Coordinates of C-alpha atoms and ligand atoms in Angstrom, one line a residue:
X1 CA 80.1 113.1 97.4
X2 CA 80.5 112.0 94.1
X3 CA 80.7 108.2 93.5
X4 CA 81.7 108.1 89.6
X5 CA 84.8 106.1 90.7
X6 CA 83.7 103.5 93.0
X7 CA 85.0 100.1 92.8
X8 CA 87.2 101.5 89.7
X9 CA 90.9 101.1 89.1
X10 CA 92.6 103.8 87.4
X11 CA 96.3 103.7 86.3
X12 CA 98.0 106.9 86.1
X13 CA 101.7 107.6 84.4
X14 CA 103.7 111.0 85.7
X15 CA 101.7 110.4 88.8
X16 CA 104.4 112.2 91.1
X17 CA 103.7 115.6 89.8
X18 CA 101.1 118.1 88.1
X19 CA 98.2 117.5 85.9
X20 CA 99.0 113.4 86.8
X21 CA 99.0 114.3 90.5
X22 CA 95.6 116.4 90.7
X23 CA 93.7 114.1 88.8
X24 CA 95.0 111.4 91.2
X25 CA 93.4 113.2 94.1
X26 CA 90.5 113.9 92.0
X27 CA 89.4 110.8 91.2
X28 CA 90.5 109.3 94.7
X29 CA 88.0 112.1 96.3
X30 CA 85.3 110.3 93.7
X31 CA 86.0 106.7 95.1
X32 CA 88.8 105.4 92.7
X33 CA 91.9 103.0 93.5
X34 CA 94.9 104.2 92.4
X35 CA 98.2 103.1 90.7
X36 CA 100.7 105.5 90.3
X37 CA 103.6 105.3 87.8
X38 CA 106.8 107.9 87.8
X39 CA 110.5 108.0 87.6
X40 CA 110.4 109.8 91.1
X41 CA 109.8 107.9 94.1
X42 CA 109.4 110.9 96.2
X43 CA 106.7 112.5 93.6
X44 CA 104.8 109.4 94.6
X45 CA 105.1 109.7 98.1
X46 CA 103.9 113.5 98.0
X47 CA 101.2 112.7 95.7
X48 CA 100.1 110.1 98.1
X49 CA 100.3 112.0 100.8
X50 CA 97.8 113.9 99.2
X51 CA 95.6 112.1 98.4
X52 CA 95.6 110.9 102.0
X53 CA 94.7 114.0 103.0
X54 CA 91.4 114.8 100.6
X55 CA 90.7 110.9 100.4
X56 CA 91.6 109.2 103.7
X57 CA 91.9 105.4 103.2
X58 CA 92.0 105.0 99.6
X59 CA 93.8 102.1 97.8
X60 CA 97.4 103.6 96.1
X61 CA 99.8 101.4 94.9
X62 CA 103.1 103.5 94.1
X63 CA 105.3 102.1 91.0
X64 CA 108.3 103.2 90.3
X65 CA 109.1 103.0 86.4
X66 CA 110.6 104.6 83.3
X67 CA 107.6 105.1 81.0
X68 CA 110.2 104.7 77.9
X69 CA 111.4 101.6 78.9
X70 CA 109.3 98.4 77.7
X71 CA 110.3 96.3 80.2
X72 CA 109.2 99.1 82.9
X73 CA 106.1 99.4 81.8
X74 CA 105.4 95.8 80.6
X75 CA 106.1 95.6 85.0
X76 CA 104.2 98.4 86.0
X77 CA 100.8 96.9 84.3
X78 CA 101.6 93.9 85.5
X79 CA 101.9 95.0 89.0
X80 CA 98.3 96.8 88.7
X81 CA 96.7 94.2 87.7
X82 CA 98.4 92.2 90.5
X83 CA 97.2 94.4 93.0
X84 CA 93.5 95.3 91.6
X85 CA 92.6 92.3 89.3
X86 CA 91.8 94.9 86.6
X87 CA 92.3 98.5 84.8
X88 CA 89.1 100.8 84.3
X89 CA 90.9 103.9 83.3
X90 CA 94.3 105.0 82.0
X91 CA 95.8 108.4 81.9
X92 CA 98.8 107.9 80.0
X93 CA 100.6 110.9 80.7
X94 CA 104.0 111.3 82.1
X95 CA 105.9 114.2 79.8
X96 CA 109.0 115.8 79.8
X97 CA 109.7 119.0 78.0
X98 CA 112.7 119.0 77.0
X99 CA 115.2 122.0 76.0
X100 CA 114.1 125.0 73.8
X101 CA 115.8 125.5 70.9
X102 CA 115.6 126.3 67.4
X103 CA 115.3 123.0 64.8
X104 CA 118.8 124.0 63.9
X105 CA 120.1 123.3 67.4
X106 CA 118.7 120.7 68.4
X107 CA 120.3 117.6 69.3
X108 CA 119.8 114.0 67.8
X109 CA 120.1 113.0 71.4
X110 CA 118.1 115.5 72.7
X111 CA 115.0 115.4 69.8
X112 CA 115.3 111.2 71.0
X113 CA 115.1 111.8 74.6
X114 CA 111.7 113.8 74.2
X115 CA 110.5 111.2 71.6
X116 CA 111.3 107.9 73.7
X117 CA 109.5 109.4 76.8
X118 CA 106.6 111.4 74.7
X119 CA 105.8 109.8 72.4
X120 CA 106.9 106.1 72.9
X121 CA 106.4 106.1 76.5
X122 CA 102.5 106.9 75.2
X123 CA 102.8 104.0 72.6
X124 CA 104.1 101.1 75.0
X125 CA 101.7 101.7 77.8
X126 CA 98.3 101.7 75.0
X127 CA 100.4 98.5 74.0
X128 CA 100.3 97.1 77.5
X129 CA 97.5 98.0 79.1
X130 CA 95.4 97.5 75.6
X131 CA 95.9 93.9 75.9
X132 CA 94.3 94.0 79.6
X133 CA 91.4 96.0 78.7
X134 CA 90.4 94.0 75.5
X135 CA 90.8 91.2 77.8
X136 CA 87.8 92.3 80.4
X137 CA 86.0 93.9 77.1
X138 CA 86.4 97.3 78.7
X139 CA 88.1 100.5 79.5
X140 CA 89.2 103.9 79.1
X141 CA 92.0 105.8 78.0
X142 CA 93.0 109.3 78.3
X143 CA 96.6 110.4 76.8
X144 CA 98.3 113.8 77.5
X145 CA 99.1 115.9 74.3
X146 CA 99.4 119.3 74.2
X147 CA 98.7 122.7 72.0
X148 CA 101.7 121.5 70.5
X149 CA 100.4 118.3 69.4
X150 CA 97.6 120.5 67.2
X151 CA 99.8 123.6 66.7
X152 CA 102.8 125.0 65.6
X153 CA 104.7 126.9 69.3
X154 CA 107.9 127.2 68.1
X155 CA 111.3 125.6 70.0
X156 CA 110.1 122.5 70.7
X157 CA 110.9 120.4 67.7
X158 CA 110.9 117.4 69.5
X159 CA 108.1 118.1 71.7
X160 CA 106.3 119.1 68.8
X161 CA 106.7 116.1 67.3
X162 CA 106.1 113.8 70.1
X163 CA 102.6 115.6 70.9
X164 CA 101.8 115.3 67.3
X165 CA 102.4 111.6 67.4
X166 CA 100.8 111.0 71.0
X167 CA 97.4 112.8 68.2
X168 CA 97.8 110.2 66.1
X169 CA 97.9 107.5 68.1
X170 CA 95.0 108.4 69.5
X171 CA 93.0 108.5 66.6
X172 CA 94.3 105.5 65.2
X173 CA 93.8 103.4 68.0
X174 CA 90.2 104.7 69.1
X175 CA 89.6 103.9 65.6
X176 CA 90.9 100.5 66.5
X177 CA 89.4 99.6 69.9
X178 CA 86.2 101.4 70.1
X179 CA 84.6 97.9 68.3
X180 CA 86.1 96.0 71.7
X181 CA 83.9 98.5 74.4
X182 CA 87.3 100.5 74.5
X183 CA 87.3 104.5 74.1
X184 CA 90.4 106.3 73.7
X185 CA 90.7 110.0 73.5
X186 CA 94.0 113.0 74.1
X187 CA 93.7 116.1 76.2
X188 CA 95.9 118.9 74.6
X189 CA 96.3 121.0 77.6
X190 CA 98.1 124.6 77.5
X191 CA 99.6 127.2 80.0
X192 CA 98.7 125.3 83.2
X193 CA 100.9 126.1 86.2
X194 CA 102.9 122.8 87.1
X195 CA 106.2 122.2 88.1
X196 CA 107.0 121.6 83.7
X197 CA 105.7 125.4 83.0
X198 CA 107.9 126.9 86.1
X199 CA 110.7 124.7 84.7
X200 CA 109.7 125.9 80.8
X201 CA 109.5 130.0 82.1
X202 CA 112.9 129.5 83.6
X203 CA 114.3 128.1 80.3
X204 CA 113.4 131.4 79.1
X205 CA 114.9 133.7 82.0
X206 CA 116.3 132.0 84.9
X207 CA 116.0 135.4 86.8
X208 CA 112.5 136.9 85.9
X209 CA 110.1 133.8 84.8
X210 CA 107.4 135.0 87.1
X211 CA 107.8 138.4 85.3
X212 CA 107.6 135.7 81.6
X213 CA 104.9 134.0 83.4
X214 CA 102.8 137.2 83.7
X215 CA 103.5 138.3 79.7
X216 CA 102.8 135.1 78.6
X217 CA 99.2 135.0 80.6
X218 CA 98.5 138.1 79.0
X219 CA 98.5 136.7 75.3
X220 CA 95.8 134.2 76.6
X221 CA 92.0 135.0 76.0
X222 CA 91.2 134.6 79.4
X223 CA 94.2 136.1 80.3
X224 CA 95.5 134.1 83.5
X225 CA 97.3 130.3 83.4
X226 CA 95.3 127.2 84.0
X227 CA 95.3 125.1 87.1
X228 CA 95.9 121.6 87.1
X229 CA 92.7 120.7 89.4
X230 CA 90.7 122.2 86.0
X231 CA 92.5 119.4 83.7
X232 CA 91.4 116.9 86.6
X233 CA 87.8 117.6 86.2
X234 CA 88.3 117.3 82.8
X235 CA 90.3 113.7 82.5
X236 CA 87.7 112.6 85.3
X237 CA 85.2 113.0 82.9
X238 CA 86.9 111.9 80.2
X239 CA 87.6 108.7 82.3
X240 CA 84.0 108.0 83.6
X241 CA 81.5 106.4 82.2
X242 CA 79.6 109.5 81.4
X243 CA 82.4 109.8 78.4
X244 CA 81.1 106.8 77.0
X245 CA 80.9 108.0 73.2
X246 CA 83.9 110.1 73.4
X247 CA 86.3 108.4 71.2
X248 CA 89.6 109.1 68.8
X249 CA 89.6 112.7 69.8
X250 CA 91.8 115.7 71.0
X251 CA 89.9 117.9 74.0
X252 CA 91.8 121.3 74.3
X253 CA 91.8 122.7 77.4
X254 CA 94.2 126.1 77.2
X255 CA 91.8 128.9 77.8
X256 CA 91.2 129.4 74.2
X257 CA 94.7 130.3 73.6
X258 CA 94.9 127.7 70.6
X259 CA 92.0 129.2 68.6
X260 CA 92.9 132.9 68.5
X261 CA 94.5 134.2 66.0
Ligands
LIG301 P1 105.1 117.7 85.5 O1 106.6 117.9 85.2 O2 104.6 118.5 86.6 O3 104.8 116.2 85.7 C1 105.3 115.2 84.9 C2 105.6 113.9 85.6 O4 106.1 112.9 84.7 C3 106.7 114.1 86.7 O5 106.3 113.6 87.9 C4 107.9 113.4 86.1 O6 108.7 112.8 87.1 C5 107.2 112.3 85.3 N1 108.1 111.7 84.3 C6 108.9 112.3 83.5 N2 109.5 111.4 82.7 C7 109.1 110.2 83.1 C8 109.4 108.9 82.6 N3 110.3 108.7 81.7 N4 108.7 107.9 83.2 C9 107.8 108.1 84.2 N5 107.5 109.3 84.7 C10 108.1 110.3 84.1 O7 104.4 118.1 84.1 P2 102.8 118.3 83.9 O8 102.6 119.7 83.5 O9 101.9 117.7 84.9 O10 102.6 117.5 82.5 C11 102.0 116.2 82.4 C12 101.7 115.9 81.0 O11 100.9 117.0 80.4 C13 102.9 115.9 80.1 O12 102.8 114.9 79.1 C14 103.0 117.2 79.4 O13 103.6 117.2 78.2 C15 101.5 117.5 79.3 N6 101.2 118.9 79.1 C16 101.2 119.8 80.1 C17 100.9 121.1 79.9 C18 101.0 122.1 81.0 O14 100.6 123.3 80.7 N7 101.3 121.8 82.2 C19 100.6 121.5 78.6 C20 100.5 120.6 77.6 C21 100.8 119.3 77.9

C-alpha cells in the first residue's frame, strides 16, 4: 500500500463530484485525512461513501460552503484546521462551466457567475489557506485550470477567462511562496468524463451527447476521453512530497489534445 499520505491533511474544494471526488479516494487509499468542501451536501455524502468503501476508517470532515463566498471559505479553513490542527495539501478546485455561447451573447451576469466561482473562488481559498501554510512553513497547492486556461476553445468566454486567471495566479503566487517551503502549481485538465463534460455534451445536443461525446474523442490524439482516477494520480503527485521542486507551473493532462495542431 502506498503510504505517501500518512499523517497528512489535505483540503479539497468541489469535493462532491469528479476530478475533486477521485482524488479524494485516491489519496484516502494512500493514508490521507480528508476535508471536503462543495455546495452539495449530498456530493459529499456520496464521495464519502466512497471513500469508505476503498479506505475504510479514514478521517473526512464534510463542509458545506460556496467557494465564491469569502466568508464561506474564510469558515471552511477555519473548520480544517479545527478539526486537523493543520493543512498539507490543497486542491483548490471546485468549477462550474457555465453556458456556451458566443462572446456576443454572453451575459454580464452570466460571464460574473463563472468568474466569482472560477476564478475568485481560486483566489480567496490561496488567500485563506496561504496564511495557514506560511504559518507551519509548509504546504502544497494544486489548482484546477483547464485547456482553456492555455488555449483558445471557443464559447466559453467566461470560462476562458477564469481558467486563464486561475494560470496566473498560479504563477504569481509560486513565485511568491516558494521562498516560505510553499509550492504551488495548476493542472489544466481536458476531455475527462465527469458529471461537467456530460452536462457540457448536453449543452451541445440534449438528445445525442453520447453520439457528441464519441466525435469529440475522435479529434483527440489518443482518441478516447480521460478518466478522472488518471487526474488523481496526477494531483497525488503533485500534492506529495515527491513534487517538491514543482512550482508556478501548468501540468496538462488532455491526452495531447492541446498540442496538436
Ligand atoms: P464536476 O462538475 O464533476 O465537479 C465540480 C464540483 O464543484 C461539483 O461537486 C460542484 O457541486 C462543485 N461546485 C460548483 N460550484 C461550487 C461552488 N461555488 N462552491 C463549492 N463547490 C462548487 O466537475 P469536474 O469535471 O470534476 O471539474 C473539477 C474542476 O476541474 C473544475 O474546476 C473544472 O473547471 C476543471 N476541469 C475539468 C475538466 C474535465 O474535463 N472534467 C477539464 C478542465 C478543467
Amino acid at each position: 500500500m502506498n503510504t505517501r499520505f500518512d499523517g497528512k491533511v489535505v483540503l479539497i474544494t468541489g469535493g462532491g463530484s469528479g476530478l475533486g471526488q477521485a482524488t479524494a479516494v485516491q489519496l484516502a487509499t494512500e493514508g490521507a485525512k480528508l476535508a471536503l468542501v462543495d455546495v452539495s451536501a449530498d456530493g459529499l455524502a456520496r464521495t464519502a461513501a466512497e471513500i469508505e468503501k476503498a479506505a475504510p476508517g479514514t478521517e473526512v470532515r464534510q463542509i458545506t460552503a460556496d467557494v465564491s463566498l469569502e466568508t464561506d471559505v474564510e469558515r471552511y479553513v477555519a473548520e480544517t484546521k479545527k478539526a486537523f490542527g493543520r493543512i498539507d495539501g490543497f486542491f483548490n478546485n471546485a468549477g462550474i462551466e457555465g453556458r456556451q455561447n458566443l462572446t456576443e451573447d454572453f451575459t454580464s451576469e452570466e460571464f460574473q457567475r463563472v468568474v466569482a466561482i472560477n476564478l475568485q473562488g481560486v483566489f480567496l481559498g490561496l488567500k485563506h489557506v496561504l496564511k495557514v501554510m506560511r504559518e507551519q512553513g509548509s504546504g502544497t497547492v494544486v489548482n484546477s485550470a483547464s485547456v482553456g486556461g492555455i488555449r483558445g476553445v471557443g464559447n466559453q468566454s467566461g470560462y476562458a477567462a477564469a481558467k486563464h486567471g486561475v494560470v496566473g495566479l498560479t504563477r504569481n503566487s509560486g513565485v511568491e511562496y516558494g521562498q516560505f517551503g510553499i509550492t504551488i502549481k495548476a493542472i489544466a485538465p481536458g476531455g475527462i468524463m465527469t458529471p461537467m463534460v456530460e452536462a457540457s455534451l448536453k449543452q451541445v445536443d440534449p438528445v445525442n451527447w453520447e453520439e457528441v461525446g464519441r466525435q469529440f474523442s475522435s479529434s483527440n490524439p489518443m482518441k478516447r476521453l480521460g478518466r478522472p482516477e488518471e487526474v488523481a494520480h496526477l494531483v497525488a503527485f503533485l500534492l506529495s512530497d515527491q513534487a517538491s521542486y514543482i512550482n508556478a507551473t501548468v501540468i496538462s493532462i488532455d491526452g495531447g489534445q492541446s498540442e496538436q495542431y
